[in-house]
Short mmCIF file of C-alpha atoms and ligand atoms in Angstrom, two decimals:
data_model
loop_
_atom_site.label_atom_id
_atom_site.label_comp_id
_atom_site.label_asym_id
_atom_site.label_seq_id
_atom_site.Cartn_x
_atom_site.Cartn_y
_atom_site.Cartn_z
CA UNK A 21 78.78 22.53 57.90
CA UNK A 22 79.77 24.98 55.00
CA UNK A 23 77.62 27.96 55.54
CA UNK A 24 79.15 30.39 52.82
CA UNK A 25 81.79 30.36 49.81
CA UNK A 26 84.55 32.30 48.89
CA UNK A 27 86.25 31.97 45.49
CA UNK A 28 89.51 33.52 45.45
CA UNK A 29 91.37 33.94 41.34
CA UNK A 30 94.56 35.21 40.62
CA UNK A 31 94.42 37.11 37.52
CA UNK A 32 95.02 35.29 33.92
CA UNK A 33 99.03 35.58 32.94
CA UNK A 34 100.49 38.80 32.47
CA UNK A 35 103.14 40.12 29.43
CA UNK A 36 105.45 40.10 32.04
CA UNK A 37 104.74 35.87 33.42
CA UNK A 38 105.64 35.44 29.93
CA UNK A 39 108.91 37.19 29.96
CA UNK A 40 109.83 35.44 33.41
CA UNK A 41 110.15 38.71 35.36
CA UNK A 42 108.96 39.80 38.75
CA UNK A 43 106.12 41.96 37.54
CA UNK A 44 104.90 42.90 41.23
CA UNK A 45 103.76 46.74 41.46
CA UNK A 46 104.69 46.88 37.40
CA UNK A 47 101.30 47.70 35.67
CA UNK A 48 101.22 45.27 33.06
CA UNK A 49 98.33 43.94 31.08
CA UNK A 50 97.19 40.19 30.44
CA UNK A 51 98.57 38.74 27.48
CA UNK A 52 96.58 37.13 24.74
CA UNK A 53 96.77 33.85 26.79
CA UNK A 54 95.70 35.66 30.14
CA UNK A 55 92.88 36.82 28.22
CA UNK A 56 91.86 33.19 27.30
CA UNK A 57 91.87 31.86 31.02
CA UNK A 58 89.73 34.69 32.47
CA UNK A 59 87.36 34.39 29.99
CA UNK A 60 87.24 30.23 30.07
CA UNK A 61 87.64 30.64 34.02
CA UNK A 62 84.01 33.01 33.61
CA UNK A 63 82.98 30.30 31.52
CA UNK A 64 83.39 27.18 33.66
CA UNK A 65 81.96 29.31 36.39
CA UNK A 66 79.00 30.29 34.41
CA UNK A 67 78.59 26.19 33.60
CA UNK A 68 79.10 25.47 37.41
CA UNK A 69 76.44 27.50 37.91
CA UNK A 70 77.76 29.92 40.60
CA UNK A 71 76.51 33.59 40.72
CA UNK A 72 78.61 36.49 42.26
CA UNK A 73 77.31 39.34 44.51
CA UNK A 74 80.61 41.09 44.78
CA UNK A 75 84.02 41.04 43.57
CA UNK A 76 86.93 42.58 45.06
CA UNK A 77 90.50 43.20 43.23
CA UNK A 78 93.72 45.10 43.32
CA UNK A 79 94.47 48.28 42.00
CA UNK A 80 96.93 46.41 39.22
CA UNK A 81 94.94 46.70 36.11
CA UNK A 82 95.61 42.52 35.44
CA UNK A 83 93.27 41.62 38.07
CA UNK A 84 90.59 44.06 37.42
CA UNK A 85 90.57 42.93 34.01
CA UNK A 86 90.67 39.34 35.00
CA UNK A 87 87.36 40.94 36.77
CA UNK A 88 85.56 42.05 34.27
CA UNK A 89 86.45 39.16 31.66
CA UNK A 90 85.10 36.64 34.24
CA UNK A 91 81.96 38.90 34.82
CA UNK A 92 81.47 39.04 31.01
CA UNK A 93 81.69 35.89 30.62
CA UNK A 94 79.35 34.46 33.21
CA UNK A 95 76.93 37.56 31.96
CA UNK A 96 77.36 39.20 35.64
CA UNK A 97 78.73 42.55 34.22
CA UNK A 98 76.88 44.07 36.74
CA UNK A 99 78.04 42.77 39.64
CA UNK A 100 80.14 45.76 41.83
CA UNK A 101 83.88 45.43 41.85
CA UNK A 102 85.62 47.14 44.53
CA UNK A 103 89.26 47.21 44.49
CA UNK A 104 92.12 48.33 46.90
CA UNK A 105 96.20 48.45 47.20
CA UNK A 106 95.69 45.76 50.11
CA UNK A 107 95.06 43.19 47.22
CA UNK A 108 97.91 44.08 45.77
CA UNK A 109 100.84 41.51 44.66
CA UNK A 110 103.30 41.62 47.21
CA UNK A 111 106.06 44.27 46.87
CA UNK A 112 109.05 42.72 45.40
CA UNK A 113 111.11 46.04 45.92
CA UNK A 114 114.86 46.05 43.85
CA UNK A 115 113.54 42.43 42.11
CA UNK A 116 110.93 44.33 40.04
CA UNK A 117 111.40 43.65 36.64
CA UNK A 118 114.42 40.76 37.03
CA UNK A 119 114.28 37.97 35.41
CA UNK A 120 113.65 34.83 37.82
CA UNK A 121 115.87 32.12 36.34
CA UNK A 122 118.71 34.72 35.43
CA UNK A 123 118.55 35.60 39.29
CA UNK A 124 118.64 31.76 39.54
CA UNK A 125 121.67 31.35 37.51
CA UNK A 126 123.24 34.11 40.06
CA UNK A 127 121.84 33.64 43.04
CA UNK A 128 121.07 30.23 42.80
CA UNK A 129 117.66 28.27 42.57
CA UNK A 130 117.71 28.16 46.70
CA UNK A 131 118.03 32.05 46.81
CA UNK A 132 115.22 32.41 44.17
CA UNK A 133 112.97 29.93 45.94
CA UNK A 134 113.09 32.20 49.00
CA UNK A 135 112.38 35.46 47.84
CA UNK A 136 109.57 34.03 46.35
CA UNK A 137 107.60 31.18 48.44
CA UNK A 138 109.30 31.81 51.94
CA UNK A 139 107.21 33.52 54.73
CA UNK A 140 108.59 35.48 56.55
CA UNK A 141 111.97 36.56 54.38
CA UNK A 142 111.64 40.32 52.92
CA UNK A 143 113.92 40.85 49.20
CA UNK A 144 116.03 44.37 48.82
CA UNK A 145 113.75 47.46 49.07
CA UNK A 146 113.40 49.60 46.20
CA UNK A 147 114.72 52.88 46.12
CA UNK A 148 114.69 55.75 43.92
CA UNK A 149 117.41 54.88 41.31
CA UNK A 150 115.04 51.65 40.44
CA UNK A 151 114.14 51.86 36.80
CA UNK A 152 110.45 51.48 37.91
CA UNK A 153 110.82 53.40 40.77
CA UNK A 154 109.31 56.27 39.18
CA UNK A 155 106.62 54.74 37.46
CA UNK A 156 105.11 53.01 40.63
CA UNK A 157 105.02 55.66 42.93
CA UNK A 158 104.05 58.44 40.54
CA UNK A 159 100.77 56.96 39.92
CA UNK A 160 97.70 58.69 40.44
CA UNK A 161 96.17 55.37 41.89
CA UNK A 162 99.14 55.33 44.97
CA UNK A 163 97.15 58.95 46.16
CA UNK A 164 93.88 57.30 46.38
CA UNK A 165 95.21 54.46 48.83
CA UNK A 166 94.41 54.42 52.58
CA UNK A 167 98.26 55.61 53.74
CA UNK A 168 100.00 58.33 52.86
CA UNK A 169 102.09 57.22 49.96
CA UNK A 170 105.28 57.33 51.52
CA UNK A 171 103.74 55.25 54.06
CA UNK A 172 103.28 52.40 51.00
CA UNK A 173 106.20 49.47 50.85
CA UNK A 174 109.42 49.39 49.65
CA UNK A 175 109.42 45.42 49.70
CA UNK A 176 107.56 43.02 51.33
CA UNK A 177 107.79 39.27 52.16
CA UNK A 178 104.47 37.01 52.21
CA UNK A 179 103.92 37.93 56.37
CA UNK A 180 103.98 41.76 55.24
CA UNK A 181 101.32 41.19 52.41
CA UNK A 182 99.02 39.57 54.90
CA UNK A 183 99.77 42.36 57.67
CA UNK A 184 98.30 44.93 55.17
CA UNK A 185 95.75 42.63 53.63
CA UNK A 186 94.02 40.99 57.00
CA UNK A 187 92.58 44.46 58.22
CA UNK A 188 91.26 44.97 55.00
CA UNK A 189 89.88 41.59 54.67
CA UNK A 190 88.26 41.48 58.38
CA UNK A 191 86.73 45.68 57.92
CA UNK A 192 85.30 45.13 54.67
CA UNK A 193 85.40 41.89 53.14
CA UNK A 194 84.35 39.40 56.04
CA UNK A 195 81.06 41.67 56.32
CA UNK A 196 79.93 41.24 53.25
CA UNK A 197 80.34 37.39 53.23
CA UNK A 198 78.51 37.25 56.73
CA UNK A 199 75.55 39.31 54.88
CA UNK A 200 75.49 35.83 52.96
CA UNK A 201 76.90 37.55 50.15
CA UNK A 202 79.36 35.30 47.55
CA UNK A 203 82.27 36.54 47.04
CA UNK A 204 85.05 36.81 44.17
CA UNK A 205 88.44 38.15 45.38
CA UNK A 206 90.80 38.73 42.04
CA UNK A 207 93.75 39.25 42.99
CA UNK A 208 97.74 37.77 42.79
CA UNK A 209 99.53 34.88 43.08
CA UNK A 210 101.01 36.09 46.89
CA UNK A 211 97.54 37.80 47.57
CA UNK A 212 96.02 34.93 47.64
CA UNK A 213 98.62 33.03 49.27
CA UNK A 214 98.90 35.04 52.26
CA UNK A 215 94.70 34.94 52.48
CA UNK A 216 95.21 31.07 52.02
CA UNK A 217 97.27 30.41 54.43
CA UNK A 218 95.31 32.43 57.30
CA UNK A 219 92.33 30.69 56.35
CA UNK A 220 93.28 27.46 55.83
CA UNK A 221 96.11 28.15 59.54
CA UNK A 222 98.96 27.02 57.07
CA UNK A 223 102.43 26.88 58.66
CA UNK A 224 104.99 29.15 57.90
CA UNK A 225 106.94 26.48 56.37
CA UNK A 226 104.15 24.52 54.49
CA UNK A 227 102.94 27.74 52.37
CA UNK A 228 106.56 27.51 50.80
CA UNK A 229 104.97 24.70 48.89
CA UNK A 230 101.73 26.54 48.14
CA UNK A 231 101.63 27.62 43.96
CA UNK A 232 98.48 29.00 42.77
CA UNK A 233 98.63 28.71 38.75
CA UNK A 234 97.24 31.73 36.71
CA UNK A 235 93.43 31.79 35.97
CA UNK A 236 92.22 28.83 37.97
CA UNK A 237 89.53 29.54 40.91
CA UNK A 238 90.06 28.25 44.31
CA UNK A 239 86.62 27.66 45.66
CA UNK A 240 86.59 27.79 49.69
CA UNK A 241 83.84 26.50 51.65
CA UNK A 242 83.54 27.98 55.03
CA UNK A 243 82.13 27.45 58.38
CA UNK A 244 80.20 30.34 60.36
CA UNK A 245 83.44 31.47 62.00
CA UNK A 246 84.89 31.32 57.87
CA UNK A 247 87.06 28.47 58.61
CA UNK A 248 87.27 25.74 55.62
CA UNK A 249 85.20 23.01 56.10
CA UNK A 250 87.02 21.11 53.54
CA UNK A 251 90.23 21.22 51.39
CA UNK A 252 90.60 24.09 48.77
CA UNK A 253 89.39 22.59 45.28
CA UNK A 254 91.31 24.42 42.31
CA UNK A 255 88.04 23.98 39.77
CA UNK A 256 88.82 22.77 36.13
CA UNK A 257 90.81 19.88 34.64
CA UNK A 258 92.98 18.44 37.14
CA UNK A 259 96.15 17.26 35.28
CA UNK A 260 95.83 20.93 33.22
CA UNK A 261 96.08 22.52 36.82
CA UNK A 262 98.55 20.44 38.05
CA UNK A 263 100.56 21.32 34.73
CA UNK A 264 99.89 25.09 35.14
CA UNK A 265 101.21 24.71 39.06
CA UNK A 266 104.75 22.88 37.47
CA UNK A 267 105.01 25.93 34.82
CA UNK A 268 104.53 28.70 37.78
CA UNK A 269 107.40 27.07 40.27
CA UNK A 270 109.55 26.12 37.47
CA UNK A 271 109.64 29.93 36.17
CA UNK A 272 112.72 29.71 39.12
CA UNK A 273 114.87 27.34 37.73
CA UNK A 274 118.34 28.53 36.45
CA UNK A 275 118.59 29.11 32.72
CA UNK A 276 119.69 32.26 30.48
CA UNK A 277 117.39 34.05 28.61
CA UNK A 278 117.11 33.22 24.74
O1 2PG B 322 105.87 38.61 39.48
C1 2PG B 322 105.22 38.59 40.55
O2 2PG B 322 104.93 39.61 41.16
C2 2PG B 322 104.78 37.24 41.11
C3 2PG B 322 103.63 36.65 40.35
O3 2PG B 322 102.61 37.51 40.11
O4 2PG B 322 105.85 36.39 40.96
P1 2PG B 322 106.15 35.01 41.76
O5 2PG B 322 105.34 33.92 41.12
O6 2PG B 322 107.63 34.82 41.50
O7 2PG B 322 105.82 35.26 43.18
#
């Protein structure tokens, strides 16, 4: 029997999903569009009817804002927001700031698909001659984070993201939806991935087909232990979602930049 709901978001696109490049740790903003879905993802929320004790996000500014437009728009401004690094995207060390289907074109579409949907497969760490190398770890926001920051990752793949996410999830979200509390997590496309696929047990090799499209909540409906009690529903118009899911996994396919 579902007992409580989770809805888990990642944020509305970012300048840098419209560039094609591995945005990651990179502090970008939404774009106009990203804008649009967070505030007509608040809005079919607020139609829905569903009300939000808490949210939790990232410390990347897209999915705080993604936050707040949903929260605006469902006139739940003020609901808390708590945020952490352990929502972060995953690390996608010396790919930062690449462009996917020029890395296809080298690498290959195979190559590309694996750095980004495999499991357990980590991409080159970044190191200090990285042209964002700077501006990630000379952040105020990396001093505030529960490690020391030299302690923080280099790269990750999808199993490192949910190593640093699950202890955050079980200490300090998981309490709050026991309390009966519902629950918002904004966060990233591999956030939420890596959450999925421990809630839902996917295998290593299934969540390789797993795509969650920008802006579109995935409401969860979960048993007392918070195990689904039914398939994930992506809420909104189905053949739109299904469209948005073809854009995100095609952003790998081999072409040159115009
Ligand atoms: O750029 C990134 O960090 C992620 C999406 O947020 O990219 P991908 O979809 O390739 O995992």
């Amino acid at each position: 029997m579902s007992k409580y709901k989770l809805f888990l978001l990642r944020h509305g696109e970012g300048a840098w999903n419209k560039e094609n490049r591995f945005c990651s740790w990179v502090d970008q903003k939404l774009s106009k569009d990203g804008v649009k879905e967070a505030q007509d993802c608040g809005r079919l929320l607020k139609e829905q009817g569903y009300k939000f004790d808490l949210v939790f996000t990232s410390i990347l500014s897209r999915s705080i804002q993604t936050a707040w437009l949903v929260l605006e728009a469902m006139g739940q401004e003020w609901v808390p927001v708590v945020k952490s690094w352990r929502l972060n995207e995953r690390h996608y060390g010396s790919l930062i700031g690449l462009n996917r289907a020029e890395m296809a074109l080298q690498h290959g579409e195979e190559k590309v698909k694996l750095w980004r949907r495999s499991y357990d497969i980590t991409p080159p760490p970044i190191d200090e001659s990285h042209p964002y190398f700077l501006e990630i770890y000379n952040d105020r926001r990396y001093t505030t984070c529960d490690v020391p920051k030299e302690n923080l990752p280099r790269a990750e793949s999808l199993k490192e993201v949910l190593d640093r996410l699950l202890p955050y999830w079980g200490s300090t979200v998981v309490p709050e939806i026991r309390k009966g509390r519902t629950v918002l997590i904004s966060a990233h496309g591999n956030s939420c991935r890596a959450l999925l696929k421990y809630l839902e047990g996917i295998s290593d090799k299934d969540i390789a087909s797993v795509t969650l499209p920008t802006g579109i909540p995935v409401l969860l409906e979960l048993d007392e232990n918070l195990k689904p009690v039914k398939p994930r529903q992506l809420l909104g118009d189905q053949a739109k979602i299904q469209a948005a899911i073809r854009k995100v996994e095609d952003q790998g396919k081999a072409k040159p930049s115009t």
